[in-house]
Coordinates of C-alpha atoms in Angstrom, one line a residue:
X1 CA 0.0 0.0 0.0
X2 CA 1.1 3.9 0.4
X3 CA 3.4 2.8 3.6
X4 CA 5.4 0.0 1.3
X5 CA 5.6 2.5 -1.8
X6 CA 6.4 5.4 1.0
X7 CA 9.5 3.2 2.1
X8 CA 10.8 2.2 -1.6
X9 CA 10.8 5.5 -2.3
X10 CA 12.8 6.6 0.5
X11 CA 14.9 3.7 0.4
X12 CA 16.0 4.6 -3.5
X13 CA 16.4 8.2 -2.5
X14 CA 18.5 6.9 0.3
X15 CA 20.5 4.5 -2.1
X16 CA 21.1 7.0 -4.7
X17 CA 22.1 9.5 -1.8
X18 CA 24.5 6.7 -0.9
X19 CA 26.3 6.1 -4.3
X20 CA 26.6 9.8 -4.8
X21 CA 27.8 10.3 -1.8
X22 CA 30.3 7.3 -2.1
X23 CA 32.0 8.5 -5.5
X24 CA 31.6 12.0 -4.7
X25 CA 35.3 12.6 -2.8
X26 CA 37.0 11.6 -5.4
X27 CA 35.2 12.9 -8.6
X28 CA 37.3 15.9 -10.2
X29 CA 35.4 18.9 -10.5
X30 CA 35.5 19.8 -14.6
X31 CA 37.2 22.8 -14.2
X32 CA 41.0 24.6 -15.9
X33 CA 42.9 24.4 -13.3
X34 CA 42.9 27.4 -12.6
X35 CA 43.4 29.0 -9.4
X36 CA 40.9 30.6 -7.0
X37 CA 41.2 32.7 -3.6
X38 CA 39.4 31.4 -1.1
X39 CA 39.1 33.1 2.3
X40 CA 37.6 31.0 5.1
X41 CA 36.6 33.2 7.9
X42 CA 37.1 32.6 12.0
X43 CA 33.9 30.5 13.3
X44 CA 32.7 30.1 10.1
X45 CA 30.3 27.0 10.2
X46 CA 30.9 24.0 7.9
X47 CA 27.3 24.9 6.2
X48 CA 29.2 28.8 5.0
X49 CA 32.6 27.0 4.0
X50 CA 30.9 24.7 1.5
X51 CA 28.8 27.4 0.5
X52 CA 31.9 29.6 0.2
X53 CA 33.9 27.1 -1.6
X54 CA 30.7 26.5 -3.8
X55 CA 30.5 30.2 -4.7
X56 CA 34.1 30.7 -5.8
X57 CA 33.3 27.4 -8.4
X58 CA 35.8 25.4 -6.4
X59 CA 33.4 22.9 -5.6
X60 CA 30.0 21.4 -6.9
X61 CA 26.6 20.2 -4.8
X62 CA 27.8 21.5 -1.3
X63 CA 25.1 19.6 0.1
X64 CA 27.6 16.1 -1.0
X65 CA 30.2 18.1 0.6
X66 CA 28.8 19.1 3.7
X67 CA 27.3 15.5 4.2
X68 CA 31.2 13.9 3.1
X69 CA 32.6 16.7 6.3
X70 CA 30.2 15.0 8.6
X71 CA 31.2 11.2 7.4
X72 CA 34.6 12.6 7.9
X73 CA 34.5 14.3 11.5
X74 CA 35.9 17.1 9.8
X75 CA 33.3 20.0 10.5
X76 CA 34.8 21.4 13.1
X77 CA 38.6 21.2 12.0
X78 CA 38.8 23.3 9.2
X79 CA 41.6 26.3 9.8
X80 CA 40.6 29.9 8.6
X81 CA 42.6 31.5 6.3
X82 CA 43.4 33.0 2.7
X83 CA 43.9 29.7 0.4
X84 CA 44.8 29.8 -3.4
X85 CA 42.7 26.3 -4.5
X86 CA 42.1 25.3 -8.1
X87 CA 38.5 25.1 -10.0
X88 CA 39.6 21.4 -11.0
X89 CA 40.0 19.9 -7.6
X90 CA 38.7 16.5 -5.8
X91 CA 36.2 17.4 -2.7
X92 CA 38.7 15.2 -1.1
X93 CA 41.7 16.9 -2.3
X94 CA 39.6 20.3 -1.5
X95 CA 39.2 19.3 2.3
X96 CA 43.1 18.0 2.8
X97 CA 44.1 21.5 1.9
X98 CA 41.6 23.2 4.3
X99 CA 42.9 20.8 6.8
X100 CA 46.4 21.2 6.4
X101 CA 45.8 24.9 6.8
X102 CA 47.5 28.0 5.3
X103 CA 51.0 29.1 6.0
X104 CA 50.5 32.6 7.7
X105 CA 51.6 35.8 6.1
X106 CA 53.2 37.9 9.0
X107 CA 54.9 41.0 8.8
X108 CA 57.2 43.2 11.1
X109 CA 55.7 46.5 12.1
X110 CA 57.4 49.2 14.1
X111 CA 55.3 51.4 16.0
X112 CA 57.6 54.3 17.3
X113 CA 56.9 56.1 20.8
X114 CA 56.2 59.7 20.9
X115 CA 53.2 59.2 18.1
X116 CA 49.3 58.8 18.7
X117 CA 47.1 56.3 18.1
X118 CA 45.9 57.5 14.6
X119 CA 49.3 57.4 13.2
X120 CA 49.9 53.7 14.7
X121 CA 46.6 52.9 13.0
X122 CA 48.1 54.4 9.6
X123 CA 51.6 52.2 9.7
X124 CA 49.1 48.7 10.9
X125 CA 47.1 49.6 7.6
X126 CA 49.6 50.6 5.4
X127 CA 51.6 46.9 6.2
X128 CA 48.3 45.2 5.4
X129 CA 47.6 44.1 9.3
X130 CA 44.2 45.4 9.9
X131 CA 41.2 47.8 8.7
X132 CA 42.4 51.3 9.9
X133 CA 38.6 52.2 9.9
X134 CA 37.8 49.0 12.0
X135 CA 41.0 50.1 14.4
X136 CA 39.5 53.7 15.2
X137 CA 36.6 52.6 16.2
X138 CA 37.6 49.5 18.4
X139 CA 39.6 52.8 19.5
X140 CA 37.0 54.8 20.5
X141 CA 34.7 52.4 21.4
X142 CA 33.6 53.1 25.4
X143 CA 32.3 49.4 25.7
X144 CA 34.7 47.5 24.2
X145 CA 36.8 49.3 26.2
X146 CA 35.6 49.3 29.8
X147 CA 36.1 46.0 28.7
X148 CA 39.4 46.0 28.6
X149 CA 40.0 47.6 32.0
X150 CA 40.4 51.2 30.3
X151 CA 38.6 54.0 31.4
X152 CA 39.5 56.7 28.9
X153 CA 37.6 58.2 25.7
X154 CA 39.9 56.1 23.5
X155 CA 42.7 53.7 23.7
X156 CA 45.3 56.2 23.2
X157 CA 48.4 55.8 25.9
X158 CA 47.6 51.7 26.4
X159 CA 49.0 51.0 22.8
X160 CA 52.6 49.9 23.4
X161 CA 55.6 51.2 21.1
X162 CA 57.2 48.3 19.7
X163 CA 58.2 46.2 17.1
X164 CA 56.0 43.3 16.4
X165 CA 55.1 40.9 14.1
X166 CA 51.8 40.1 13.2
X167 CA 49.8 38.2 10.9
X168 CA 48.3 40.3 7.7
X169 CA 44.4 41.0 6.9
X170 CA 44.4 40.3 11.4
X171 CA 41.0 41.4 13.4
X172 CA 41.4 45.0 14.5
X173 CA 40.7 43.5 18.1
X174 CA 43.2 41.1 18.5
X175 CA 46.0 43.6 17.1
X176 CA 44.4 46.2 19.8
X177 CA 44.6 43.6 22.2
X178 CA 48.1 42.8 21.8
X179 CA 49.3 46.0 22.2
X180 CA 47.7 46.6 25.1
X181 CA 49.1 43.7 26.8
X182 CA 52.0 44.8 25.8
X183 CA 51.8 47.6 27.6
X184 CA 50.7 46.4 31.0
X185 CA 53.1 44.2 30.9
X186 CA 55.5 46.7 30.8
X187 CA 53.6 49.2 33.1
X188 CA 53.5 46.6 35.8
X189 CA 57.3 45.9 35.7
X190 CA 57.4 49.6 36.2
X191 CA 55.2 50.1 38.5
X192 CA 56.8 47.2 40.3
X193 CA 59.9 48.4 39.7
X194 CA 59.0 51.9 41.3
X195 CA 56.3 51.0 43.3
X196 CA 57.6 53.4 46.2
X197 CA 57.6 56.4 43.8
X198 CA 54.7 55.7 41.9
X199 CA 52.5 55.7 45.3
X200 CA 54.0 59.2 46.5
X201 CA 52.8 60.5 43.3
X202 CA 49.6 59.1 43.2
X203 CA 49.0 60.3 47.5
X204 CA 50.6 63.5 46.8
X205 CA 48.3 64.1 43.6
X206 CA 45.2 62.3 44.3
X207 CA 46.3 60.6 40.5
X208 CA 45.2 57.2 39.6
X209 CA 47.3 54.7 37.0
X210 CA 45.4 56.7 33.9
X211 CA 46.6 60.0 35.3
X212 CA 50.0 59.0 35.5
X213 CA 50.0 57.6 31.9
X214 CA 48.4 61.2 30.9
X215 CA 51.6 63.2 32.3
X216 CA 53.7 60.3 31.4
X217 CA 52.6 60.8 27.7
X218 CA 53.0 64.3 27.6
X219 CA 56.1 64.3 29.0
X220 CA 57.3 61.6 26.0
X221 CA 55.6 64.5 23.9
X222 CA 57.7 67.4 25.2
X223 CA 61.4 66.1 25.9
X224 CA 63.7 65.8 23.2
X225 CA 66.3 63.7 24.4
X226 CA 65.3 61.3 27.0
X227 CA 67.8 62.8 29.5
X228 CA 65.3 65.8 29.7
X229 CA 62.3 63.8 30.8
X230 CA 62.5 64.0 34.8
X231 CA 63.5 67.2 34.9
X232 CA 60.0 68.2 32.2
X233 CA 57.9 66.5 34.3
X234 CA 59.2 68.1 37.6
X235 CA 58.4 71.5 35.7
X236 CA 55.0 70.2 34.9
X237 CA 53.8 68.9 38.3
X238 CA 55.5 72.1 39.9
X239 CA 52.8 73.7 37.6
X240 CA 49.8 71.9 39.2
X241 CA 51.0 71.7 42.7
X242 CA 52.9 75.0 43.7
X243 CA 51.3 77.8 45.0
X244 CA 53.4 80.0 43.2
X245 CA 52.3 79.1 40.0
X246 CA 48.3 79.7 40.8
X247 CA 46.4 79.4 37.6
X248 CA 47.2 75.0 37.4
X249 CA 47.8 75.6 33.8
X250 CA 50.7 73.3 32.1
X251 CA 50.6 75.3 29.2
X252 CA 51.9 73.0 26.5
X253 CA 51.6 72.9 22.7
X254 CA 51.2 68.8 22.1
X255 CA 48.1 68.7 23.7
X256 CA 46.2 71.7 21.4
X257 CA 47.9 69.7 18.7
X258 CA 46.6 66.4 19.8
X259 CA 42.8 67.9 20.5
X260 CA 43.0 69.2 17.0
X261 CA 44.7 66.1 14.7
X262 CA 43.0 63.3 16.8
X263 CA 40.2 64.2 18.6
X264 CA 37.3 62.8 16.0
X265 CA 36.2 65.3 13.2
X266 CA 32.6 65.6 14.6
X267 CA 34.0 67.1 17.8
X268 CA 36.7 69.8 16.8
X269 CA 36.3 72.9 17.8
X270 CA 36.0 75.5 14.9
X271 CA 40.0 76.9 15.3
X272 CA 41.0 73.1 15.1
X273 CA 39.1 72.7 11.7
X274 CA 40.5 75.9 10.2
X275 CA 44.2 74.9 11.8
X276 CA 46.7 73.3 9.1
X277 CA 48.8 70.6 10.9
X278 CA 51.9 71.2 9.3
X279 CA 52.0 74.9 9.8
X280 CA 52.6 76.0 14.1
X281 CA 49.9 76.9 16.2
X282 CA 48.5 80.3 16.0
X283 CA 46.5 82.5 18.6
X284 CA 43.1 81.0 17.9
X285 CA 43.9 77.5 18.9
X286 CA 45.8 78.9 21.8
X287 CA 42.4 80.7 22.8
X288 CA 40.3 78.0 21.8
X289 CA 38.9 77.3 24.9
X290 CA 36.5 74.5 23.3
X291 CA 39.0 72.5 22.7
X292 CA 39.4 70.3 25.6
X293 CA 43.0 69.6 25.2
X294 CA 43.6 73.1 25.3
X295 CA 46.5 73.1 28.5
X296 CA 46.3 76.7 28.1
X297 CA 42.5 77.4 28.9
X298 CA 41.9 74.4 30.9
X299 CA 43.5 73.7 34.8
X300 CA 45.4 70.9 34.9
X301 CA 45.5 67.4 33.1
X302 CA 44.0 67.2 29.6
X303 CA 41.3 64.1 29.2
X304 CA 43.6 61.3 28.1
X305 CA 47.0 60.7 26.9
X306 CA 48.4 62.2 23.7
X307 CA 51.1 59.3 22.8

């Protein structure tokens, strides 16, 4: 009756399933031989690789494929990457490759203290490393990073200056991430290093770690040789602490600059906007009292580092 015809049917379906899916593996896809770039993403499910892989004409009927992954406890052992496959390729042969895994394309960038965070973002782009867009706005991102243990408007002082090496077309996060581990691990070897120091400044003060880093990086900003730094940033905290010296003002040109070449577009005062960067800094940006990291108009530390 309908139940017996029901169960031949699905019992040839299931046989034809099965032959296809036996000679599948190994049947050549009638392609050139040419070759195809194929980039598998991080967490991509099995499901988007075959699709991906079926997209770029690499490989045919990705539901055989996805079916010959799962026969093959593959799924979940495919390695992201940038791959160069050809369009005349066994499934089998297809798979090996995405197992074996791509040979990563590093390069060696050096970020140089002294600089902000948008001319980092230019040399990590420039190299190929990550999406400068995608950079500034992990940046400037408050969540992402209270997250990170940073309390600032941007990321700006936590990016270490160093050499490193990393791997091309990387997330913006995990480059971000790096260099801030970076720096803690330096700050803490510091800070351990000086602890006595550090915790006169802060009871003295009333600073917290991000208020040190905010001196520290204008200091970096002002001193030419690095011989000149303690005796800079005695001037400066003589500025905010001596009652000589009553208007708390550290009056210094980096920060104007900084509030006028990094701050984003939307925010700059109107004497930033008008103010070429490669000329000096004229009287309305020293007025300009709406810019925040104005050191002339505005008592004592600006709102972040500028380096």
């Amino acid at each position: 009756g309908i139940v017996g015809a029901t169960l031949l049917v699905v019992a040839l379906v299931a046989a034809w399933i099965g032959y296809g899916l036996y000679t599948y593996p190994d049947k050549r896809r009638d392609g050139t031989g040419k070759v195809v770039e194929v980039i598998i993403p991080e967490r991509a499910s099995f499901g988007r690789v075959a699709r991906i892989l079926a997209d770029a004409e690499v490989i045919e009927r990705p539901f055989y494929f996805r079916l010959f992954g799962m026969q093959s406890g593959i799924t979940n052992k495919i390695r992201t990457g940038k791959y160069q496959l050809r369009d005349n390729m066994t499934p089998r042969e297809v798979t090996q490759a995405l197992l074996a895994g791509v040979k990563d394309e590093t390069v060696a960038v050096t970020l140089v203290e002294g600089r902000h965070m948008l001319e980092f973002f230019d040399e990590l782009a420039a190299a190929g490393v990550a999406d400068r867009g995608e950079l500034e706005r992990l940046a400037r991102d408050r969540e992402w990073l209270a997250g990170h243990g940073i309390s600032g408007v941007s990321v700006e002082g936590y990016l270490f200056p160093d050499t490193y090496r990393f791997r091309r077309g990387d997330r913006a996060a995990t480059v971000l991430e790096r260099l801030i581990e970076r720096h803690r691990a330096v700050w803490n070897e510091l800070a351990d290093k000086h602890a006595n120091r550090l915790a006169k400044l802060k009871r003295e003060l009333g600073w917290n770690d991000h208020q040190v880093l905010i001196m520290a990086s204008i200091v970096e900003k002002e001193a030419v040789e690095p011989s000149e730094r303690p005796r800079i940033a005695q001037v400066f905290i003589n500025r905010l602490t001596s009652a000589s010296f009553a208007s708390k003002r550290l009056e210094t040109d980096p920060t104007i600059r900084y509030g006028c070449m990094v701050v984003p577009l939307a925010e700059r005062s109107e004497p930033c906007k008008i103010w070429d960067p490669s000329q000096r800094l004229r009287r309305a940006q020293l007025d300009d009292a709406a810019n925040p990291y104005n050191t002339y108009q505005h008592k004592g530390l600006p709102p972040g580092p500028i380096s």
